[in-house]
Structure formats: structure tokens, C-alpha cells
Amino acid sequence: MKKGLITGINGQDGSYLAELLLEKGYEVHGLVRRSSTETFERINHITDRIKLHQADLNDLSSITEVVREVRPTEIYNLAAQSFVPTSWKQPLLTGDITAMGVTRMLEAVRQTDAKGIKFYQASSSEMFGKVQETPQREETPFYPRSPYGVAKAYGHFITVNYRESYQMFCVSGILFNHESERRGKEFVTRKVTDAVARIKTGKQKELRIGNMDAKRDWGFAGDYVRAMWLMLQQDTPDDFVVASGETHTVKELIEIAFDHVGLDWKKFVVQDPAFMRPAEVDLLLGDPSKASRILGWKPELDFPGLVKRMVDFDLKRQGGA
Ligand code: NAP
Ligand code: G4F
């Protein structure tokens, strides 16, 4: 039986990936950090079918112990400080978890079973930052624009370096933005769909938002975790861009979400400088052709379908559907 260990199992992607691995018959283990209030909201429905281990990406001995105890066949390193604005407020913490945490995980693998464990690193389109070409491909040079993007670029290259230095099976998935009803409410898609539901049900008056001209290549998280799994099923380790191949503005996102519940967004949306960033990533558009050709991956849910799914979920939560 294959054994998967997921760091960040309690996050958006971790929860979808755990479901996918269970479906495929894996023994699923998850690494979670200690918190004074244990909230496993995204994985509550599967906690009886997975095994959780307490460790922290900032603590090498705790993660090495988990890797030694579980001896997984595959590790998916999804844990990170993943919210871009927080990375300006807490740049060192972001570097410790999102950059050095990757080296700690790789060291735990190297010291336990360098040849027997396949390793997936959750890299990000934020590494392209001030984009050097459009669409962005595996070979596009990185120009990160936030401490988060810089940390992810480190995580990407250390993964490539362990592959080349120790012939370990390490891959990096350069994933573009992917969303769902499990997305944290601080990210723009969920912030918008949650606000639409609350406005529609009379619980909120307005939506305060930052840069509406920013463009993102958005997809559905459930589709993207399939690509992670496919990368670890290949004979040779390689890196892949995973994207929808379409880009949309934040304004388009807002329009679709409000329109879906029959509201005119212009009456409710207020631009607020508090949500502008010190340096912005203006445009992300990925070229997923390598993933399509080699992995046979393609997304199933399109952008309008994703936004409507999220609005419907939030509306139901607010008792409005
Ligand atoms: P997420 O919802 O923020 O989940 C991140 C997870 O990491 C959480 O479960 C968090 O634990 C855990 N974590 C944070 N610090 C930790 C530490 N020191 N030790 C152990 N665990 C820690 O992120 P996501 O959207 O699922 O993304 C998954 C990964 O893909 C992240 O690495 C992210 O940077 C990357 N990525 C995401 C996207 C996207 O669009 N979603 C795109 C490209 C790359 P708590 O639950 O305790 O906070
Ligand atoms: O939803 P966001 O916060 O996501 P961002 O910064 O693109 O990062 C996400 O995707 C990355 C992949 O490219 C991941 F690596 C990362 O972990 C994370 O999952 O912001 C998207 C865009 C930005 O341009 C931002 O300036 O939306 C713009 N925006 C406008 N108003 C806003 C807001 N973003 C947020 N969070 N809140 C606003 O009010």
C-alpha cells in the first residue's frame, strides 16, 4: 500500500489532496502544528481515515521524527506561510517556514531514505512576479515581488538542487492561483464570494477591496491537487507549470460574483488603499502545455464555474440559498 505524508494537510490544498489519496487507496498521514485551539475544519470529515502527526516546519527534529516513523512513499510539502501581504509584515517568519522549511523537509528525507521517498514541493506562480514573458512557462526567469515570492523561489531551487545533488526524486509544481469554497477568507476570491453572500443576505453593507486591475490565472483547487499527484507518478522527476491558461482581472471576478446573485457590484464595492500592496504582481498567465502533454492533466472547472460554485457555497452558509 502506498503511504502519503502531507504537510499543510489542514490547509485548502492539503484537504483536497488527502481526499484524492484516500480515493486512490493510500494510507494518508498529515503533519499539523500545535495550536491552542485545534480547528481541523477542512479535514474534520476525514479525520477518522487519516493519521495526524504533530510537528512544525521550523523544527527539524520534529519533522525528521515524523518522516522516520511514517516512512512514506510520497511526501507532499504544502505547508507554508502562504498569504502574500503577511509576508511583508512577517518577512523573517515567512522565510523560515516557506524557504528554510523546504530544506528541513528535504534533509529529513535525505537522512531517512533518500532514494525511497518521492518529494513534491508546492512552488508558486508568485515567483514570476514582475513577469519576464507572457505566458509564463517552466523556463521563464523568476522576478519575485514579495518576501513570499522570494521564499518560494528559494524553495523551488533547493528542491531542484537536492534532485541534482543527491539524485533524489524531488519535483516542483509551479502552480498558479487555485481556489475553492475551502479557501481562506483573506484571499481575494473567497473575500469576494463571502462578501457577496453576506451582502445578499443583509449582513454586510459594502466590500472594501484593493487593486481591481490585477490579473490572475485562477483555477479550481480540486483540479490542481490531481496535477501534484500525477507529478509523483512519473518515471523521472521534473518540474511543471500548472495553470488554466486564461487570465482575468479582480474586477471581472467581482462582476461575475455579484451578477450571479442579481446585484450591481458598483453599488457595493469600495476601493480601499489599505488593501494595496507595496509591490504588486500585475499579470499572471500560465502556459500549462507541458503538464497537458506529459501528465495528461487538464482542469475540469472553468473560471465562471468556479466563482459561481464559491458564491453558491457561501450563500448556503449564510442561509440565503
Ligand atoms: P493554506 O490554506 O494557507 O495552507 C497552508 C498550510 O500550511 C496550513 O495548513 C498551515 O497550518 C500549514 N503551516 C503553516 N506554517 C506551518 C508550520 N510552521 N509548520 C507546519 N505547518 C504549517 O495554503 P494552500 O492554499 O492550501 O496552499 C498550499 C501550498 O501551495 C502552500 O505552500 C502555498 O504557498 C502553495 N501555493 C498555493 C497556491 C494557491 O493558489 N492556493 C498557488 C501556488 C502555491 P495551519 O492550518 O495550522 O495554519
Ligand atoms: O488572492 P490573493 O491574495 O492571492 P495572491 O497574492 O495572488 O497569492 C495567492 O496565489 C499565489 C499563486 O500565484 C500563491 F502562491 C499564494 O500562496 C496565494 O495563494 O490576491 C490576488 C490579487 C492580488 O493582485 C491582490 O493585490 O488580488 C488583489 N486584491 C485586490 N484586492 C486583493 C484585494 N487581494 C486580497 N487578498 N484582498 C483584497 O482586498
Coordinates of C-alpha atoms and ligand atoms in Angstrom, one line a residue:
M1 CA 0.0 0.0 0.0
K2 CA 1.3 3.5 -0.9
K3 CA 1.8 5.9 2.0
G4 CA 1.4 9.6 1.5
L5 CA 2.6 12.2 4.0
I6 CA 1.1 15.7 3.5
T7 CA 2.5 18.8 5.3
G8 CA -0.2 21.5 5.4
I9 CA -2.9 18.9 5.4
N10 CA -5.1 21.3 7.3
G11 CA -4.9 23.9 4.5
Q12 CA -7.0 24.3 1.4
D13 CA -4.9 22.1 -0.9
G14 CA -4.0 19.6 1.8
S15 CA -7.6 18.8 2.4
Y16 CA -8.4 18.1 -1.3
L17 CA -5.1 16.1 -1.7
A18 CA -5.9 14.0 1.3
E19 CA -9.3 13.1 -0.2
L20 CA -7.7 12.3 -3.5
L21 CA -5.1 10.0 -1.9
L22 CA -7.8 8.2 0.2
E23 CA -9.8 7.6 -3.0
K24 CA -6.7 6.1 -4.6
G25 CA -6.3 3.7 -1.7
Y26 CA -3.3 5.4 0.0
E27 CA -2.6 5.3 3.7
V28 CA -2.7 9.0 4.4
H29 CA -0.6 10.8 7.1
G30 CA -0.7 14.5 7.8
L31 CA 1.7 16.9 9.6
V32 CA 0.0 19.5 11.7
R33 CA 1.4 22.1 14.0
R34 CA 0.4 22.6 17.6
S35 CA -2.3 25.2 18.2
S36 CA -4.1 26.2 21.5
T37 CA -7.4 25.6 19.7
E38 CA -7.5 22.6 17.3
T39 CA -9.6 23.6 14.3
F40 CA -9.5 20.9 11.6
E41 CA -12.4 22.5 9.8
R42 CA -11.3 21.4 6.3
I43 CA -10.5 17.8 7.3
N44 CA -13.0 17.1 10.0
H45 CA -14.9 14.8 7.6
I46 CA -11.9 12.5 7.1
T47 CA -10.0 12.6 10.4
D48 CA -11.1 9.0 11.2
R49 CA -9.4 7.8 7.9
I50 CA -6.1 9.7 8.2
K51 CA -3.3 9.8 10.8
L52 CA -2.2 13.2 12.1
H53 CA 1.3 13.9 13.5
Q54 CA 2.3 17.0 15.4
A55 CA 5.4 18.7 14.0
D56 CA 6.5 22.1 12.8
L57 CA 8.3 23.1 9.6
N58 CA 10.6 25.3 11.7
D59 CA 11.7 22.3 13.8
L60 CA 14.0 19.8 12.1
S61 CA 13.9 17.2 14.8
S62 CA 10.1 17.0 14.9
I63 CA 9.7 16.6 11.1
T64 CA 12.6 14.1 10.9
E65 CA 10.9 12.0 13.6
V66 CA 7.6 12.0 11.7
V67 CA 9.3 11.1 8.4
R68 CA 11.2 8.2 10.2
E69 CA 8.1 7.0 11.9
V70 CA 5.8 7.1 8.9
R71 CA 8.4 6.1 6.2
P72 CA 6.1 7.4 3.4
T73 CA 6.5 6.5 -0.2
E74 CA 5.4 10.1 -1.2
I75 CA 5.7 13.4 0.6
Y76 CA 3.7 16.5 -0.5
N77 CA 5.2 19.6 1.1
L78 CA 2.3 22.0 1.1
A79 CA 2.9 23.8 4.4
A80 CA 3.8 27.4 4.1
Q81 CA 3.1 30.9 5.3
S82 CA 1.0 31.4 2.1
F83 CA -0.6 34.8 2.4
V84 CA 1.4 37.4 0.4
P85 CA 0.5 40.6 2.4
T86 CA 1.6 38.8 5.7
S87 CA 5.0 38.2 4.1
W88 CA 5.7 42.0 4.3
K89 CA 4.6 42.1 7.9
Q90 CA 6.4 38.9 8.9
P91 CA 9.3 38.5 6.4
L92 CA 11.6 36.5 8.6
L93 CA 8.9 34.1 9.7
T94 CA 7.8 33.7 6.1
G95 CA 11.5 32.9 5.1
D96 CA 11.8 30.4 8.0
I97 CA 8.7 28.4 7.1
T98 CA 8.3 29.0 3.3
A99 CA 12.0 28.9 2.3
M100 CA 14.1 27.1 5.0
G101 CA 11.2 24.8 5.9
V102 CA 11.7 23.2 2.5
T103 CA 15.4 22.5 3.2
R104 CA 14.4 21.0 6.6
M105 CA 11.9 18.7 4.8
L106 CA 14.5 17.7 2.2
E107 CA 17.1 17.0 4.9
A108 CA 14.6 14.8 6.8
V109 CA 14.0 12.8 3.5
R110 CA 17.7 12.6 2.7
Q111 CA 18.7 11.4 6.1
T112 CA 15.8 8.9 6.3
D113 CA 15.6 7.3 2.8
A114 CA 17.0 9.5 0.0
K115 CA 16.2 7.0 -2.7
G116 CA 12.9 5.6 -1.4
I117 CA 10.8 8.7 -0.8
K118 CA 9.3 10.9 -3.6
F119 CA 9.0 14.5 -2.7
Y120 CA 6.7 17.2 -4.1
Q121 CA 7.3 20.9 -3.4
A122 CA 4.5 23.4 -3.7
S123 CA 6.1 26.2 -5.7
S124 CA 4.1 29.2 -6.9
S125 CA 3.5 31.5 -9.9
E126 CA 4.3 34.3 -7.4
M127 CA 7.9 33.5 -8.3
F128 CA 7.4 35.1 -11.7
G129 CA 6.3 38.3 -10.1
K130 CA 7.3 41.1 -12.5
V131 CA 6.8 38.8 -15.4
Q132 CA 9.7 38.5 -17.9
E133 CA 7.5 36.8 -20.6
T134 CA 3.8 36.0 -21.1
P135 CA 2.5 33.4 -20.9
Q136 CA 4.8 32.1 -18.1
R137 CA 6.4 28.7 -18.7
E138 CA 8.8 26.4 -16.8
E139 CA 11.8 28.2 -18.3
T140 CA 10.5 31.8 -17.7
P141 CA 13.0 33.6 -15.3
F142 CA 11.8 34.5 -11.8
Y143 CA 11.4 38.1 -10.6
P144 CA 9.6 37.7 -7.3
R145 CA 7.8 40.9 -5.9
S146 CA 7.2 39.9 -2.2
P147 CA 9.1 38.2 0.6
Y148 CA 6.7 35.3 0.0
G149 CA 7.7 35.1 -3.7
V150 CA 11.4 35.3 -2.8
A151 CA 11.0 32.5 -0.2
K152 CA 9.2 30.3 -2.8
A153 CA 12.0 30.9 -5.3
Y154 CA 14.4 29.6 -2.7
G155 CA 12.2 26.6 -2.0
H156 CA 12.0 25.9 -5.7
F157 CA 15.7 26.0 -6.3
I158 CA 16.7 24.0 -3.2
T159 CA 14.3 21.2 -4.5
V160 CA 16.0 21.2 -7.9
N161 CA 19.3 21.2 -6.1
Y162 CA 18.6 18.2 -4.0
R163 CA 17.4 16.4 -7.1
E164 CA 20.6 17.2 -8.9
S165 CA 23.0 16.8 -5.9
Y166 CA 21.6 13.5 -4.4
Q167 CA 19.6 12.1 -7.3
M168 CA 16.5 12.2 -5.2
F169 CA 13.0 12.1 -6.7
C170 CA 12.1 15.7 -6.0
V171 CA 9.7 17.7 -8.1
S172 CA 8.4 21.2 -8.0
G173 CA 4.9 22.1 -9.2
I174 CA 4.7 25.8 -10.2
L175 CA 1.0 26.3 -9.5
F176 CA -0.9 29.3 -10.5
N177 CA -3.7 30.6 -8.2
H178 CA -6.3 27.9 -7.3
E179 CA -9.4 28.5 -5.2
S180 CA -12.4 26.8 -3.7
E181 CA -15.0 27.1 -1.0
R182 CA -12.3 26.0 1.3
R183 CA -10.0 29.0 0.5
G184 CA -9.1 31.2 3.4
K185 CA -11.3 34.4 3.6
E186 CA -8.3 36.7 3.4
F187 CA -7.6 35.7 -0.3
V188 CA -9.4 37.8 -2.9
T189 CA -11.7 35.2 -4.4
R190 CA -13.2 34.0 -1.1
K191 CA -13.2 37.5 0.3
V192 CA -15.4 38.5 -2.7
T193 CA -17.7 35.4 -2.6
D194 CA -18.2 35.6 1.1
A195 CA -19.0 39.3 0.9
V196 CA -21.5 38.8 -1.9
A197 CA -23.3 36.2 0.2
R198 CA -23.3 38.4 3.3
I199 CA -24.5 41.5 1.3
K200 CA -27.2 39.4 -0.4
T201 CA -28.5 38.2 3.0
G202 CA -28.3 41.7 4.6
K203 CA -25.4 41.0 6.9
Q204 CA -22.8 43.3 5.2
K205 CA -23.2 46.7 3.6
E206 CA -20.1 47.0 1.4
L207 CA -17.0 45.2 0.1
R208 CA -13.7 47.1 0.6
I209 CA -11.1 45.9 -1.9
G210 CA -7.6 46.8 -3.2
N211 CA -6.3 46.6 -6.8
M212 CA -9.1 45.6 -9.1
D213 CA -6.8 45.7 -12.2
A214 CA -4.5 42.9 -11.1
K215 CA -4.9 39.8 -13.4
R216 CA -4.6 36.3 -12.2
D217 CA -4.8 32.8 -13.8
W218 CA -7.4 31.2 -11.5
G219 CA -8.4 27.6 -11.3
F220 CA -10.1 25.1 -9.0
A221 CA -8.0 23.6 -6.2
G222 CA -9.6 20.1 -6.7
D223 CA -8.2 20.0 -10.2
Y224 CA -4.8 21.2 -9.2
V225 CA -4.1 18.6 -6.5
R226 CA -4.6 16.0 -9.3
A227 CA -1.6 17.5 -11.0
M228 CA 0.5 17.2 -7.8
W229 CA -0.2 13.5 -7.6
L230 CA 0.5 12.9 -11.3
M231 CA 3.9 14.6 -11.0
L232 CA 4.9 11.9 -8.4
Q233 CA 3.7 9.0 -10.6
Q234 CA 6.2 9.8 -13.4
D235 CA 9.3 7.7 -14.0
T236 CA 11.6 10.7 -13.9
P237 CA 11.3 13.7 -11.7
D238 CA 10.6 17.0 -13.4
D239 CA 9.0 20.4 -12.8
F240 CA 5.7 21.6 -14.2
V241 CA 3.7 24.8 -14.6
V242 CA 0.0 24.1 -13.6
A243 CA -2.4 26.8 -14.8
S244 CA -5.7 27.3 -16.6
G245 CA -4.1 29.2 -19.5
E246 CA -6.6 32.1 -19.0
T247 CA -6.3 35.3 -17.1
H248 CA -9.0 37.6 -15.5
T249 CA -9.0 40.8 -13.6
V250 CA -10.1 41.1 -10.0
K251 CA -12.9 43.4 -11.4
E252 CA -14.1 40.5 -13.6
L253 CA -14.2 38.3 -10.6
I254 CA -16.3 40.8 -8.7
E255 CA -18.7 41.3 -11.7
I256 CA -19.3 37.6 -12.1
A257 CA -19.9 37.1 -8.3
F258 CA -22.3 40.0 -7.8
D259 CA -24.1 39.2 -11.1
H260 CA -24.7 35.6 -10.0
V261 CA -26.9 36.8 -7.2
G262 CA -28.5 39.6 -9.3
L263 CA -26.7 42.6 -7.6
D264 CA -24.9 45.5 -9.3
W265 CA -21.4 45.4 -7.9
K266 CA -20.9 49.2 -8.4
K267 CA -23.3 49.9 -5.6
F268 CA -21.4 47.9 -3.1
V269 CA -17.7 47.9 -3.9
V270 CA -15.3 50.5 -2.4
Q271 CA -11.7 50.7 -3.3
D272 CA -9.5 51.0 -0.2
P273 CA -5.8 51.8 -0.2
A274 CA -5.3 49.6 2.9
F275 CA -5.5 46.6 0.6
M276 CA -2.9 47.8 -1.9
R277 CA 0.5 46.1 -1.8
P278 CA 4.0 47.7 -1.5
A279 CA 4.8 45.9 -4.8
E280 CA 2.2 44.2 -7.0
V281 CA 2.2 41.3 -9.4
D282 CA 0.2 42.8 -12.2
L283 CA -0.3 39.9 -14.5
L284 CA -0.1 36.1 -14.2
L285 CA -0.9 33.8 -17.1
G286 CA 0.4 30.3 -17.2
D287 CA 1.2 28.0 -20.1
P288 CA 0.1 24.5 -18.9
S289 CA 1.1 22.8 -22.2
K290 CA 3.9 20.7 -20.7
A291 CA 1.6 19.4 -17.9
S292 CA -1.0 18.6 -20.5
R293 CA 1.4 16.8 -22.9
I294 CA 3.4 14.8 -20.3
L295 CA 1.0 14.4 -17.4
G296 CA -2.2 14.3 -19.4
W297 CA -3.5 16.9 -17.0
K298 CA -6.3 19.3 -17.8
P299 CA -8.6 21.4 -15.5
E300 CA -12.3 20.5 -15.4
L301 CA -13.8 23.6 -13.8
D302 CA -13.6 27.0 -15.7
F303 CA -13.4 30.5 -14.1
P304 CA -17.1 31.5 -14.2
G305 CA -18.0 28.0 -12.9
L306 CA -15.5 28.3 -10.1
V307 CA -16.8 31.8 -9.0
K308 CA -20.4 30.6 -9.1
R309 CA -19.6 27.5 -7.1
M310 CA -18.0 29.5 -4.4
V311 CA -20.8 32.1 -4.3
D312 CA -23.4 29.3 -4.1
F313 CA -21.5 27.7 -1.2
D314 CA -21.2 30.9 0.8
L315 CA -24.8 31.9 0.1
K316 CA -25.9 28.5 1.5
R317 CA -23.7 29.0 4.6
Q318 CA -25.4 32.4 5.2
G319 CA -28.8 30.7 4.9
G320 CA -29.6 32.5 1.6
A321 CA -30.0 29.6 -0.8
Ligands
NAP1 P1 -3.0 27.3 3.1 O1 -4.5 27.1 3.0 O2 -2.6 28.6 3.7 O3 -2.4 26.1 4.0 C1 -1.1 26.2 4.4 C2 -0.9 25.1 5.5 O4 0.5 25.2 6.0 C3 -1.8 25.3 6.7 O5 -2.4 24.0 7.0 C4 -0.9 25.7 7.8 O6 -1.2 25.2 9.1 C5 0.4 25.0 7.4 N1 1.6 25.6 8.1 C6 1.9 26.9 8.1 N2 3.1 27.1 8.8 C7 3.4 25.9 9.3 C8 4.5 25.4 10.0 N3 5.4 26.2 10.5 N4 4.6 24.1 10.3 C9 3.6 23.2 9.8 N5 2.6 23.6 9.1 C10 2.5 24.9 8.8 O7 -2.4 27.2 1.7 P2 -2.9 26.4 0.3 O8 -3.7 27.4 -0.5 O9 -3.5 25.1 0.7 O10 -1.5 26.2 -0.4 C11 -0.8 25.0 -0.2 C12 0.7 25.3 -0.6 O11 0.7 25.6 -2.0 C13 1.3 26.4 0.1 O12 2.7 26.1 0.2 C14 1.2 27.6 -0.8 O13 2.2 28.6 -0.6 C15 1.3 26.9 -2.2 N6 0.6 27.5 -3.3 C16 -0.7 27.8 -3.2 C17 -1.4 28.4 -4.3 C18 -2.8 28.7 -4.3 O14 -3.3 29.4 -5.1 N7 -3.6 28.2 -3.3 C19 -0.6 28.6 -5.5 C20 0.7 28.3 -5.6 C21 1.3 27.7 -4.5 P3 -2.4 25.9 10.0 O15 -3.7 25.3 9.4 O16 -2.0 25.4 11.3 O17 -2.3 27.4 9.8
G4F2 O1 -6.0 36.3 -3.6 P1 -4.7 37.0 -3.4 O2 -4.3 37.4 -2.0 O3 -3.6 35.9 -4.0 P2 -2.1 36.1 -4.5 O4 -1.4 37.3 -3.9 O5 -2.1 36.1 -6.0 O6 -1.4 34.8 -3.9 C1 -2.0 33.5 -4.0 O7 -1.7 32.9 -5.2 C2 -0.3 32.6 -5.3 C3 -0.1 31.9 -6.6 O8 0.1 32.9 -7.6 C4 0.1 31.7 -4.1 F1 1.4 31.3 -4.2 C5 -0.2 32.4 -2.8 O9 0.1 31.5 -1.7 C6 -1.6 32.7 -2.7 O10 -2.4 31.6 -2.7 O11 -4.6 38.2 -4.4 C7 -4.8 38.2 -5.7 C8 -4.8 39.6 -6.3 C9 -3.6 40.4 -6.0 O12 -3.2 41.1 -7.1 C10 -4.2 41.5 -5.0 O13 -3.5 42.7 -5.0 O14 -6.0 40.3 -5.8 C11 -5.6 41.6 -5.5 N1 -6.5 42.1 -4.5 C12 -7.3 43.2 -4.7 N2 -8.0 43.5 -3.5 C13 -6.7 41.7 -3.3 C14 -7.6 42.5 -2.6 N3 -6.2 40.6 -2.6 C15 -6.6 40.4 -1.3 N4 -6.1 39.3 -0.7 N5 -7.5 41.2 -0.7 C16 -8.1 42.3 -1.3 O15 -8.9 43.0 -0.7

